[in-house]
Short mmCIF file of C-alpha atoms in Angstrom, two decimals:
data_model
loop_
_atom_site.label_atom_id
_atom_site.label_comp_id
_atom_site.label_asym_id
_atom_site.label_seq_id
_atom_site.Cartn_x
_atom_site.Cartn_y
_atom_site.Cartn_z
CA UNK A 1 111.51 112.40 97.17
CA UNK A 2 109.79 109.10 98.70
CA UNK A 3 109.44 109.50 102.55
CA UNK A 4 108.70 106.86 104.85
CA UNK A 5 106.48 107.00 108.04
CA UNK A 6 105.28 104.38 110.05
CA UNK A 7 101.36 103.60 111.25
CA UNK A 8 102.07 100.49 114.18
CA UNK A 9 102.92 97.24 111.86
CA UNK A 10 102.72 99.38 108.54
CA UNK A 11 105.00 101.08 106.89
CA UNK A 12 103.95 103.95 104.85
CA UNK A 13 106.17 105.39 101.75
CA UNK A 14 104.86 108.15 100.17
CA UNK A 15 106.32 108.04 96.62
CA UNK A 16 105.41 112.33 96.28
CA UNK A 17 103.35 114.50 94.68
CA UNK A 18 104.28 115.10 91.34
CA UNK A 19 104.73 112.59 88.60
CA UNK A 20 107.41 110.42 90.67
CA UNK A 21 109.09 109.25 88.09
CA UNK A 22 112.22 107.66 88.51
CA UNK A 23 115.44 109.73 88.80
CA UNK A 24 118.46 108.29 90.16
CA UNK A 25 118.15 110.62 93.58
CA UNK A 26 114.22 109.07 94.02
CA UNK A 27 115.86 105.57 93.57
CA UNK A 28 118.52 106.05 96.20
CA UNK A 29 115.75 107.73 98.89
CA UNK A 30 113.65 104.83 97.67
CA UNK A 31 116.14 102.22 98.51
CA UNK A 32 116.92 103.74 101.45
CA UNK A 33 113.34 103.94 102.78
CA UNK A 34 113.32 100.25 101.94
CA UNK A 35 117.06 99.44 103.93
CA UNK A 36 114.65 100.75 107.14
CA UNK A 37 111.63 98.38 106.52
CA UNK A 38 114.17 95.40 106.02
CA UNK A 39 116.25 96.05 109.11
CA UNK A 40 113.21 96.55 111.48
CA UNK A 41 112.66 93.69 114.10
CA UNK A 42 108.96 91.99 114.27
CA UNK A 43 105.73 92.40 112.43
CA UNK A 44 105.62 94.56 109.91
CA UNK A 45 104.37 95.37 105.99
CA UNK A 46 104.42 98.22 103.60
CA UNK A 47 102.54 100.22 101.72
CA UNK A 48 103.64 102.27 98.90
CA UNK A 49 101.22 105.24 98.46
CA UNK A 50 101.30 108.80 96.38
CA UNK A 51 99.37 112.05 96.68
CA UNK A 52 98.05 114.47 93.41
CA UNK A 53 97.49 112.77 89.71
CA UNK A 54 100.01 110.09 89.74
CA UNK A 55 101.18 107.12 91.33
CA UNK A 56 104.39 107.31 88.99
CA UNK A 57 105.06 107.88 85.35
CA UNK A 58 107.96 105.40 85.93
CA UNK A 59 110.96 106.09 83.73
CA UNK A 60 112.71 109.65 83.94
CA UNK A 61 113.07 110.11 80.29
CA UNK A 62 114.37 113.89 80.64
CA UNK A 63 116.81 112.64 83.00
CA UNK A 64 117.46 109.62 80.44
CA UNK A 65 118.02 111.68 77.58
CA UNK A 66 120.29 114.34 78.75
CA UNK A 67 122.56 111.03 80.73
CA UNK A 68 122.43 108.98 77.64
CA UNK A 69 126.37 107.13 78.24
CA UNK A 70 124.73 106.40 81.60
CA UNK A 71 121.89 104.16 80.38
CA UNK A 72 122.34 101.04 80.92
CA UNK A 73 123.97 101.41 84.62
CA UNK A 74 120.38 103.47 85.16
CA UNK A 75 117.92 100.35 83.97
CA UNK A 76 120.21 98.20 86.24
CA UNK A 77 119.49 100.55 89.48
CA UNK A 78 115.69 100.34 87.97
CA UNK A 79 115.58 96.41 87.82
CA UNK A 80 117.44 96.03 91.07
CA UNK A 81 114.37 98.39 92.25
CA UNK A 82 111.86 95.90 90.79
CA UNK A 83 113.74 92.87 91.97
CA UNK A 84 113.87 94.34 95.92
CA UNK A 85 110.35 95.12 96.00
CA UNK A 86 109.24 91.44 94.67
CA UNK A 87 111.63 89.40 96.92
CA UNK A 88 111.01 92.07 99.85
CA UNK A 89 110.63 89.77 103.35
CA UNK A 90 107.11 91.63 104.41
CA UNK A 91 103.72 92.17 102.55
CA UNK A 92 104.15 95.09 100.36
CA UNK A 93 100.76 96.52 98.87
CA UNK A 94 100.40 98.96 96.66
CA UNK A 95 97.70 102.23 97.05
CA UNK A 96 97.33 103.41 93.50
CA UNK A 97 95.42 106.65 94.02
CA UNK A 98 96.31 108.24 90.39
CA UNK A 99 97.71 107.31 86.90
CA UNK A 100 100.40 104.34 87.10
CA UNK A 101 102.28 104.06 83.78
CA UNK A 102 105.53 102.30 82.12
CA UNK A 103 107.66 101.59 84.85
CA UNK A 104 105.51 102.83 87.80
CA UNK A 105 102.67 100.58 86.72
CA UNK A 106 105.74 97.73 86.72
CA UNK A 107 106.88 98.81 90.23
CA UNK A 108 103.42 97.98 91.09
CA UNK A 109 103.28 94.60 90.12
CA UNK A 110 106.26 94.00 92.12
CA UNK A 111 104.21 94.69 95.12
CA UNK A 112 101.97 91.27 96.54
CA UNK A 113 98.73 93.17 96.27
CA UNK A 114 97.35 96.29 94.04
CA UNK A 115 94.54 98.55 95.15
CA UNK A 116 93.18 101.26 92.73
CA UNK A 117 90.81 104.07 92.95
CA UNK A 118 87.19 102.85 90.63
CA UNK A 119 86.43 106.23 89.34
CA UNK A 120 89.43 107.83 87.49
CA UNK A 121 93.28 107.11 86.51
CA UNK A 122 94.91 104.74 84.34
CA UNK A 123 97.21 101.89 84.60
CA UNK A 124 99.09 101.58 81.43
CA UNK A 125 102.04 99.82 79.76
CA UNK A 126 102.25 102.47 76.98
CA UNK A 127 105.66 101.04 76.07
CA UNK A 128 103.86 99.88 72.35
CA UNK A 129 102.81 102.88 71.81
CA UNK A 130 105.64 105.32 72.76
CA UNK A 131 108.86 102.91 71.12
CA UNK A 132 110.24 101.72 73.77
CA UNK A 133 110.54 97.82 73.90
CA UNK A 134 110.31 95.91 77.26
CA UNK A 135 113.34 94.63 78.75
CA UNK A 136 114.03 91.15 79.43
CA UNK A 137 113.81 92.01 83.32
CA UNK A 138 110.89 93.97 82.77
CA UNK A 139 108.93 91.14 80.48
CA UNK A 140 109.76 88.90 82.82
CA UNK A 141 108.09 90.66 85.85
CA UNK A 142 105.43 91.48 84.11
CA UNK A 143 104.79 88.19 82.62
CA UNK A 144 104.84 86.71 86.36
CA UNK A 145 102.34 88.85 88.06
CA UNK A 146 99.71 88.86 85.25
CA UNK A 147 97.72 86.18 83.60
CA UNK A 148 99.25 85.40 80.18
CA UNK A 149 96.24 87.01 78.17
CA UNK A 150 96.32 90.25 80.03
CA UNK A 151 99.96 90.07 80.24
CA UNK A 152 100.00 90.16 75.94
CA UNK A 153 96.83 92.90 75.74
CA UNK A 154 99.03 95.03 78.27
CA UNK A 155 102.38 94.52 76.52
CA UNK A 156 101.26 94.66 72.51
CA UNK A 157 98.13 97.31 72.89
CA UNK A 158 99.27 99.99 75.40
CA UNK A 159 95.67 99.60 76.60
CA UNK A 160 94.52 101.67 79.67
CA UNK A 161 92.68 100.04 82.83
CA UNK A 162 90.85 102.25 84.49
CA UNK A 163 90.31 100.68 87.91
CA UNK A 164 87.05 98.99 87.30
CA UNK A 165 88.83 96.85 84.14
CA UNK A 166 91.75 96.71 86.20
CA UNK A 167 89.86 94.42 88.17
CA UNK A 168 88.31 92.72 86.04
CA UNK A 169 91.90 91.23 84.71
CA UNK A 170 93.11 90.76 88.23
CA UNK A 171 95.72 93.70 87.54
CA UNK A 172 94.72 95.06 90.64
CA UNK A 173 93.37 93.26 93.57
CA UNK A 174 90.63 95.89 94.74
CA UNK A 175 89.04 98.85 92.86
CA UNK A 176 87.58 101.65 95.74
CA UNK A 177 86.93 105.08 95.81
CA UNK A 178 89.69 107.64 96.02
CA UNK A 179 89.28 108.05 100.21
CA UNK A 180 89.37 104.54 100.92
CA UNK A 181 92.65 103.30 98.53
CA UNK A 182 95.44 104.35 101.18
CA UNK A 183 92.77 103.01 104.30
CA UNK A 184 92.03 99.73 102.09
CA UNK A 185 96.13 99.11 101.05
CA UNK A 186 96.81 99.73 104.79
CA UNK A 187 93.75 97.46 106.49
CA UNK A 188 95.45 94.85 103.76
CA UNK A 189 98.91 95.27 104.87
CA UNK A 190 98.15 95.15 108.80
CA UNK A 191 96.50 92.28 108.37
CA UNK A 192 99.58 90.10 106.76
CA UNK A 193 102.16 92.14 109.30
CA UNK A 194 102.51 89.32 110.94
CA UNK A 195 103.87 86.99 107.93
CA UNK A 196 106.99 89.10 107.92
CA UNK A 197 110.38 87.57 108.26
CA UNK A 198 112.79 84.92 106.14
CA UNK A 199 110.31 82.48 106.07
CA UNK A 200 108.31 84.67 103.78
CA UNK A 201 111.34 86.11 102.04
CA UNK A 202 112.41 82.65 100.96
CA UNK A 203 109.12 82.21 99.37
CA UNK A 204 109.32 84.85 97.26
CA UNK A 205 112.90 84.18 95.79
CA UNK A 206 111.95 80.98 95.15
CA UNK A 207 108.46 81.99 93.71
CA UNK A 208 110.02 84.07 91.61
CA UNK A 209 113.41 83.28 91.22
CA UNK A 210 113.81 83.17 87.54
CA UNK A 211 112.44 86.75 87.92
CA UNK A 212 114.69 87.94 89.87
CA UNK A 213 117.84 86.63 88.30
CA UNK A 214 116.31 88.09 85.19
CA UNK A 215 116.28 91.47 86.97
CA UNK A 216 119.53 90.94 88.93
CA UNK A 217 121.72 90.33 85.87
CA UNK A 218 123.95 92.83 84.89
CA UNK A 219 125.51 91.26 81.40
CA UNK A 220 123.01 92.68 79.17
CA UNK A 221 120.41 94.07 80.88
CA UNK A 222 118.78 95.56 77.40
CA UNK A 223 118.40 92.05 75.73
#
């Protein structure tokens, strides 16, 4: 489960150890580490952070596929994940140590800055490649935080960034060796701690606020 800790101005949530993928119990300690950072008085940021292989794998397909009547109220607890983390009040950055994929690598783009470790791991939208088609919430986050040609290669081919490419499209904001992507992601977020507040949370829903009504819908959130 995500645990949160807290370094002066900056938040730390360690996402786990394992493939953190998303099961309804990591949501609801996710959201819940998120309810503390939102309620807490002065400057402040976060940074979202993982230890072993992987960022996340996003999705909990196992889970998924053994709660299949229950799919749709899951993508909605997903996208109201995404939306939170984009429209969150404080500078969120996140410390992508390991592989990011599907849904973790879209959780990351919810987050104002990326940092990724140069040397090894992937960040992938496999989604092409492993039949599962975007959702109009997901599209449209992804299609907001990425340049539209690197938005289509990411979408349509599946293709994996290691963290030197990853750069190079301006997935990811800084590409560093594996010790210094949780010090880099935190030196980033203590230096915007200060920008925390409504002021900054109103400029995010309105940056993205097609976005986020995208994600926040609840009519058909499978297109």
């Amino acid at each position: 489960m995500p645990v949160l800790d807290r370094h002066d101005d900056v938040f730390v949530l360690d996402l786990g150890d394992g493939e953190n993928r998303f099961h309804p119990d990591w949501i609801a300690s996710a959201d819940a580490a998120l309810d503390e950072v939102e309620k807490t008085d002065g400057a402040r940021a976060l940074v979202t952070a993982a230890t072993g292989k992987f960022y996340s794998n996003g999705l909990d397909l196992e889970w998924l596929y053994a709660n299949a009547d229950r799919y749709q109220e899951y993508v909605v607890s997903v996208h109201r994940l995404f939306a939170r983390m984009l429209s969150l009040p404080v500078v969120t950055v996140a410390a992508l140590q390991g592989h990011t994929y599907a849904a973790g690598a879209m959780l990351s783009l919810a987050h104002d800055f990326r940092v990724m470790r140069a040397d090894r791991g992937f960040w992938c939208l496999p989604e092409a490649d492993i039949d599962i088609p975007f959702t109009p919430g997901m599209s449209a986050l992804i299609q907001a935080r990425l340049a539209p040609q690197v938005a289509h290669e990411a979408m349509t081919t599946a293709r994996r960034y290691g963290g030197t490419d990853a750069l190079a499209a301006a997935v990811v904001d800084r590409a560093v060796d594996e010790d210094a992507v949780r010090p880099t992601a935190v030196g980033i977020a203590r230096a915007q701690a200060a920008k925390a507040g409504p002021t900054l949370g109103t400029i995010k829903a309105r940056m993205y606020a097609t976005v986020l009504e995208t994600l926040r819908s609840e009519d058909d959130p499978l297109g």
